[in-house]
XYZ file of C-alpha atoms in Angstrom:
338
model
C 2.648 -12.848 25.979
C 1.813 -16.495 27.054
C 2.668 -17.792 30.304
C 4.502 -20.737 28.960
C 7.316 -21.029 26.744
C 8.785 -22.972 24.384
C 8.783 -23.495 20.764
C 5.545 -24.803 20.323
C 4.477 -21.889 22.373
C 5.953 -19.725 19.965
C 4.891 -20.875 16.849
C 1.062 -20.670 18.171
C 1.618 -17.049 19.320
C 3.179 -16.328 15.919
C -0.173 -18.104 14.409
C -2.800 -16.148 16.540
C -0.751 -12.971 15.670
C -0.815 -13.048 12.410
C -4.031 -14.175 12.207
C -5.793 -11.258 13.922
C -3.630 -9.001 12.084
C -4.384 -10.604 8.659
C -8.577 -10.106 9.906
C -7.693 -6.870 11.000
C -6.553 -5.591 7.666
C -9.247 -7.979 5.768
C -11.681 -6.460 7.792
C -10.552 -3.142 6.486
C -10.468 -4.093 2.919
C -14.124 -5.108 2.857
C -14.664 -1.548 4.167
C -12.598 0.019 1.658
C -13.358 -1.821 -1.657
C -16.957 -2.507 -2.200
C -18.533 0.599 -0.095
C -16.114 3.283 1.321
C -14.270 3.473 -2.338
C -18.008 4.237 -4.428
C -19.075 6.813 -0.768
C -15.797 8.888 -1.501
C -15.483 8.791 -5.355
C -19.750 9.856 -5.475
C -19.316 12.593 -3.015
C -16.176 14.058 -4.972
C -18.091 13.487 -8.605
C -21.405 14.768 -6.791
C -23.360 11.543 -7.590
C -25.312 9.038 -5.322
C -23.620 5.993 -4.440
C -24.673 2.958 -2.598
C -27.846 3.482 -0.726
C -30.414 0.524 -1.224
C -28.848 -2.263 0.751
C -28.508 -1.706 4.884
C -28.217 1.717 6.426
C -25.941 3.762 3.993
C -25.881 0.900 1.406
C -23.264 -0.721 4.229
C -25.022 -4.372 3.181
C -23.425 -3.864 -0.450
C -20.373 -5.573 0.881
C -21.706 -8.726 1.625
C -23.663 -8.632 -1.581
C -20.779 -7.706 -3.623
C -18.572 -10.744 -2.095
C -21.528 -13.299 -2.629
C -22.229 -11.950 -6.112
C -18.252 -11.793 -7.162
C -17.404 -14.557 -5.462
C -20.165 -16.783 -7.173
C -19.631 -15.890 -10.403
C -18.417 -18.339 -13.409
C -14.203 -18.463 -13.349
C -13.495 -18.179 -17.167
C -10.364 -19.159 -18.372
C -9.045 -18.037 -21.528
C -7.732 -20.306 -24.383
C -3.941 -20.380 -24.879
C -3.251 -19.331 -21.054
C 0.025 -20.548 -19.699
C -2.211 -22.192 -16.339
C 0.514 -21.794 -13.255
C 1.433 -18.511 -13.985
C -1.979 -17.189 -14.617
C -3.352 -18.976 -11.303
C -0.160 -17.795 -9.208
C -0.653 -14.303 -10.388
C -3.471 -13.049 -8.237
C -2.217 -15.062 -5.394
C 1.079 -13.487 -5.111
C -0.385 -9.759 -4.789
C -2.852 -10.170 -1.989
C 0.049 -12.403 -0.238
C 2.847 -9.620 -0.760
C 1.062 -7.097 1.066
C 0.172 -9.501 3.799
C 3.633 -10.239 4.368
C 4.734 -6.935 4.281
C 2.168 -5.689 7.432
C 4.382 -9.157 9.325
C 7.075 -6.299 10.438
C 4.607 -3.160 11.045
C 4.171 -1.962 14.598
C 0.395 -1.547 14.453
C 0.447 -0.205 18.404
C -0.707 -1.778 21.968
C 1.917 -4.225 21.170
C 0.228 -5.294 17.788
C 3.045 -6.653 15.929
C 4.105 -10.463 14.548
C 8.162 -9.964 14.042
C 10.360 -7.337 14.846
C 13.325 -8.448 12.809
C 16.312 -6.199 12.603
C 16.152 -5.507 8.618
C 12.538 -4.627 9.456
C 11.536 -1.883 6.585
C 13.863 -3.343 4.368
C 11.941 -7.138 4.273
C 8.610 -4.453 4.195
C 9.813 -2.867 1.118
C 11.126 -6.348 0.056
C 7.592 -8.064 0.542
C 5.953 -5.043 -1.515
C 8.049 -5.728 -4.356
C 6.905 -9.169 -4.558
C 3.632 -8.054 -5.829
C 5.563 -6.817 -9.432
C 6.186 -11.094 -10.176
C 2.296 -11.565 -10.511
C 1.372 -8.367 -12.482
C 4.092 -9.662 -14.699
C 3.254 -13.417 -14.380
C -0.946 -12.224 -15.052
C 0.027 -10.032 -17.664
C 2.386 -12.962 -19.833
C 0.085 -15.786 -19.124
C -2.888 -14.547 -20.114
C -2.167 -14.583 -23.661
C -4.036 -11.208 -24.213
C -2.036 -8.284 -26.008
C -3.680 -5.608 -23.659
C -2.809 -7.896 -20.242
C 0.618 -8.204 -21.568
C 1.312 -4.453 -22.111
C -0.251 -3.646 -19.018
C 2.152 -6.440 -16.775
C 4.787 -4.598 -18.770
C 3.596 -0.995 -17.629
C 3.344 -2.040 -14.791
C 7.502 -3.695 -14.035
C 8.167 -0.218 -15.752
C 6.325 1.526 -12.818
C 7.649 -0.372 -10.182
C 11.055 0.016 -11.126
C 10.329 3.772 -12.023
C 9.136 5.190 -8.485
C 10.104 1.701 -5.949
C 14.035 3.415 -6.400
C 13.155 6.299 -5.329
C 10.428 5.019 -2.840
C 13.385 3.226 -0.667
C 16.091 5.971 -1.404
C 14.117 8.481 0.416
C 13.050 5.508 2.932
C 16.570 5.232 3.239
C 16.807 8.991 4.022
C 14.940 8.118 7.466
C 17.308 5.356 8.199
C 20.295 7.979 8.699
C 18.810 9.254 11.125
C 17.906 6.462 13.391
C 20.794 4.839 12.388
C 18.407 0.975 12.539
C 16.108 -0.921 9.964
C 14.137 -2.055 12.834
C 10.425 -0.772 12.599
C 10.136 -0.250 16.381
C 13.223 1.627 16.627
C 12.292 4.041 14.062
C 8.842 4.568 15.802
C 10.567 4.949 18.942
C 13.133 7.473 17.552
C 10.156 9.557 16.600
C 8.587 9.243 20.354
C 11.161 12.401 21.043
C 10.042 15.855 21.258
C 11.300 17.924 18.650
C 10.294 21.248 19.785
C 7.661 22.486 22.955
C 5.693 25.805 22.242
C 3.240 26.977 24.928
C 3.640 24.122 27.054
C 2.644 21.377 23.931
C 4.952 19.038 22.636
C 5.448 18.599 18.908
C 6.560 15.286 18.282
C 9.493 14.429 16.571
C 8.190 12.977 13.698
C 10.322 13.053 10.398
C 7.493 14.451 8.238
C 8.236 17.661 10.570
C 11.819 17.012 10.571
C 11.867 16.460 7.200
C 9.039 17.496 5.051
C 10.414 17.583 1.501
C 11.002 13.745 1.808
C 7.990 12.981 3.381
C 6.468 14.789 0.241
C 8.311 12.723 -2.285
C 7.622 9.176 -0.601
C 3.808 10.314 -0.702
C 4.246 10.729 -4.224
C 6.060 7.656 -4.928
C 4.348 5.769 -2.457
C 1.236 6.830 -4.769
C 2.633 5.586 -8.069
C 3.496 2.359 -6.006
C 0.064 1.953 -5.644
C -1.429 2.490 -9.052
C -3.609 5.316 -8.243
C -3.728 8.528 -10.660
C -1.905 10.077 -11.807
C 0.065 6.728 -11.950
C -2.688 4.392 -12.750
C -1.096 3.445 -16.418
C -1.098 -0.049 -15.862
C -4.429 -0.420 -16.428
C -5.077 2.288 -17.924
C -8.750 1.301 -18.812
C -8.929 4.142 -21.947
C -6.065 2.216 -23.385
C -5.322 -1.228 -22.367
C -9.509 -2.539 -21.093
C -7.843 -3.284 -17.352
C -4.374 -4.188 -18.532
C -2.832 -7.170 -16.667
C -6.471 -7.979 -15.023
C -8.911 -8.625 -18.751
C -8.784 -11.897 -18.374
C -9.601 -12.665 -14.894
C -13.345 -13.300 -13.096
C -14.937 -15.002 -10.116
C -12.499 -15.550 -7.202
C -9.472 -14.590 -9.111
C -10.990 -11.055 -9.553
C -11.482 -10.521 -6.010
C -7.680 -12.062 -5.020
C -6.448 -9.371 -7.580
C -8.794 -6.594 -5.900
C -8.209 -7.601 -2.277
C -4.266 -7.059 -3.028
C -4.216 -3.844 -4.922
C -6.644 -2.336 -1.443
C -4.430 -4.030 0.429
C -1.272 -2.687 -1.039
C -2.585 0.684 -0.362
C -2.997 0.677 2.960
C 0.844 -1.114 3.273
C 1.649 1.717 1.625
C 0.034 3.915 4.118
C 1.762 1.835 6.998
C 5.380 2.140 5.807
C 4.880 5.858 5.530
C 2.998 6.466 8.913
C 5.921 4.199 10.061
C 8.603 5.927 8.394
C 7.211 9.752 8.889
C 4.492 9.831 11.137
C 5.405 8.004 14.142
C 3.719 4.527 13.571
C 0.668 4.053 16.031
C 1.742 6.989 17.875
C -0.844 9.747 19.021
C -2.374 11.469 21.654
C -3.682 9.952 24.818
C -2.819 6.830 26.329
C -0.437 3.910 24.734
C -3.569 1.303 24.605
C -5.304 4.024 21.492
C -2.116 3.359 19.402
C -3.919 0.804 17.323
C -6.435 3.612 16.462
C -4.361 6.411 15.542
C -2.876 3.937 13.053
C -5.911 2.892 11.803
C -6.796 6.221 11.284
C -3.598 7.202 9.685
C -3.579 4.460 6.990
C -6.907 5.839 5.940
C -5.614 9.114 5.639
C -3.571 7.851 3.055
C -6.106 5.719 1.460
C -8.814 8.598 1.269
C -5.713 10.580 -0.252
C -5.434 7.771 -2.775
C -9.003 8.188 -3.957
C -8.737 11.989 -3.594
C -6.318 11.926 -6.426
C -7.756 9.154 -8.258
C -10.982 11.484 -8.726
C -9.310 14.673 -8.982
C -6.074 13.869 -10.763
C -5.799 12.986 -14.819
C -4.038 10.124 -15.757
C -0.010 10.916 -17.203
C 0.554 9.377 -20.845
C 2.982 6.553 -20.290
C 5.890 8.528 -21.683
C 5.572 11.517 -19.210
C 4.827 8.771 -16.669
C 8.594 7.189 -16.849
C 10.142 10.825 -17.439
C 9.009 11.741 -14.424
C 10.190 8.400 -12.082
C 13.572 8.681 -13.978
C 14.133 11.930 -14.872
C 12.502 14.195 -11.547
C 11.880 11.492 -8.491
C 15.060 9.535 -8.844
C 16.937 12.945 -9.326
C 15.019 14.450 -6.083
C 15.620 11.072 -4.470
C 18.702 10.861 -4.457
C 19.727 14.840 -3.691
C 17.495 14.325 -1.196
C 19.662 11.549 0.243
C 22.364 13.410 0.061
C 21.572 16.600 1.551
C 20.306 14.546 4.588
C 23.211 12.694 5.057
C 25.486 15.926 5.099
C 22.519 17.596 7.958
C 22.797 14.110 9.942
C 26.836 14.229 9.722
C 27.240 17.880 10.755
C 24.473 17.350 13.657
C 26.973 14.401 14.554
């Protein structure tokens, strides 16, 4: 907090915010894409990965940026130009927007709106317009089967992503982020003196299950990875891109997964909650969207891919089903606890 106020006040505060928080998870990115995503996938394959450049290869990311970002930007004959440049802008962006409403801890967080996880959901669904708008304009039959894959996807498993997200809501009874942290702040049982938080993966653990899985296909990571599919469709919605366009499309889908990772730590595991004092919040949610991101490449390394047809049975047919009873049940537990 300043120690002025007023509305120009305001709008630089809301600036500064979101500009640490958009270095913060940049910053994280870098770590993710080019190094920590090659370190995790060689030590489940049993290869070597990265070593030549800085201690542990660590130098590879600066190399990787300068080399990617310095490449030629080829643009394909026929493309229809604003969609395909909008494309790979809109993804990175959506998942930007989306970490706007996430309470990050130590009083790290840019808006606190009351339809909080809703406008997070909302913002992650923006991302769908430019795999669609990437895979039309490119004018490439394997880009525009994967844009479509990938609208089927989204619609697939983002249903039953916010039904069970909606499963939370009944019991704190608010969309606002910081109210559903704080709900989870309770203790929900004490053995031997220790607390156990109440958290709603330990309240609830089936839905917490099913949001990890739809949260997954959300993300494009096997078993869900069909929309690009590189056995079937060369990289689907992303053939045609290079250069800077490559990276935008890169930075967003890395992105994406750890906004994934901080709706359900936000939803389930009590946001930047942990032990010690409040000022280490921004670290145990740090740590916690890793967890999900080194889940991510667990199952991208260990999981096969689903054929497209037993990848929409399953969102329509088992998720949506489970969703939804899921729903149910917990609004008959929250109304007889009433």
């Amino acid at each position: 907090m300043l120690p002025w106020s007023g509305l120009w006040v305001d709008v630089l505060s809301a600036l500064v915010g979101t500009f640490l928080v958009a270095n913060f998870l940049l910053l994280n990115t870098a770590v993710a894409g080019p190094w920590a995503k090659r370190k995790i996938t060689a030590a489940f394959t049993d290869r070597i990965s990265v070593n030549r450049m800085g201690p542990a290869g660590i130098l590879t990311i600066p190399a990787d940026a300068v080399r990617l970002l310095s490449k030629e930007q080829i643009i394909p004959e026929g493309v229809d130009r604003p969609a395909w440049d909008m494309g790979p802008i809109l993804i990175p962006f959506s998942a930007l927007l989306g970490f706007a409403v996430i309470p990050m801890g130590s009083g790290i967080q840019v808006a606190d709106p009351e339809v909080g996880i809703a406008f997070a959901f909302a913002a992650s669904s923006i991302a769908s317009l430019g795999l669609i708008m990437m895979g039309y304009a490119s004018n490439n039959k394997y880009s525009l089967m994967g844009g479509l894959r990938a609208v089927a996807s989204n619609i697939a498993y983002e249903i039953p992503l916010v039904v069970t997200g909606v499963s939370v809501i009944l019991f704190t009874g608010s969309l606002r982020t910081s109210t559903i942290v704080a709900e989870q702040a309770q203790p929900l049982v004490t053995l031997w003196g220790v607390s156990i938080p109440q958290w709603f993966a330990f309240v609830n653990p089936f839905a917490f299950a099913l949001f990890t899985v739809a949260n997954l296909a959300e993300v494009g990571r096997n078993p869900f990875d069909i929309p690009e599919a590189p056995t079937e469709l060369v990289a689907g919605y992303q053939t045609e891109y290079s250069s800077a366009y490559f990276v935008l499309i890169y930075l967003g889908e890395f992105i994406h997964i750890f906004l994934g990772g901080a709706i359900a730590a936000t939803l389930f595991l009590g946001g930047p909650a942990g032990p010690g004092p409040a000022a280490l919040g921004i670290v145990w949610f740090t740590a916690k969207i890793w967890a999900f991101y080194l889940f991510t490449q667990w199952a991208r390394s260990a999981i096969p891919r689903l054929r497209v047809d037993q990848f929409i049975e399953i969102g329509w047919k088992g998720m949506l089903v489970l969703s939804f009873a899921n729903l149910v049940l917990t609004a008959v537990i929250v109304g007889v606890l009433a």
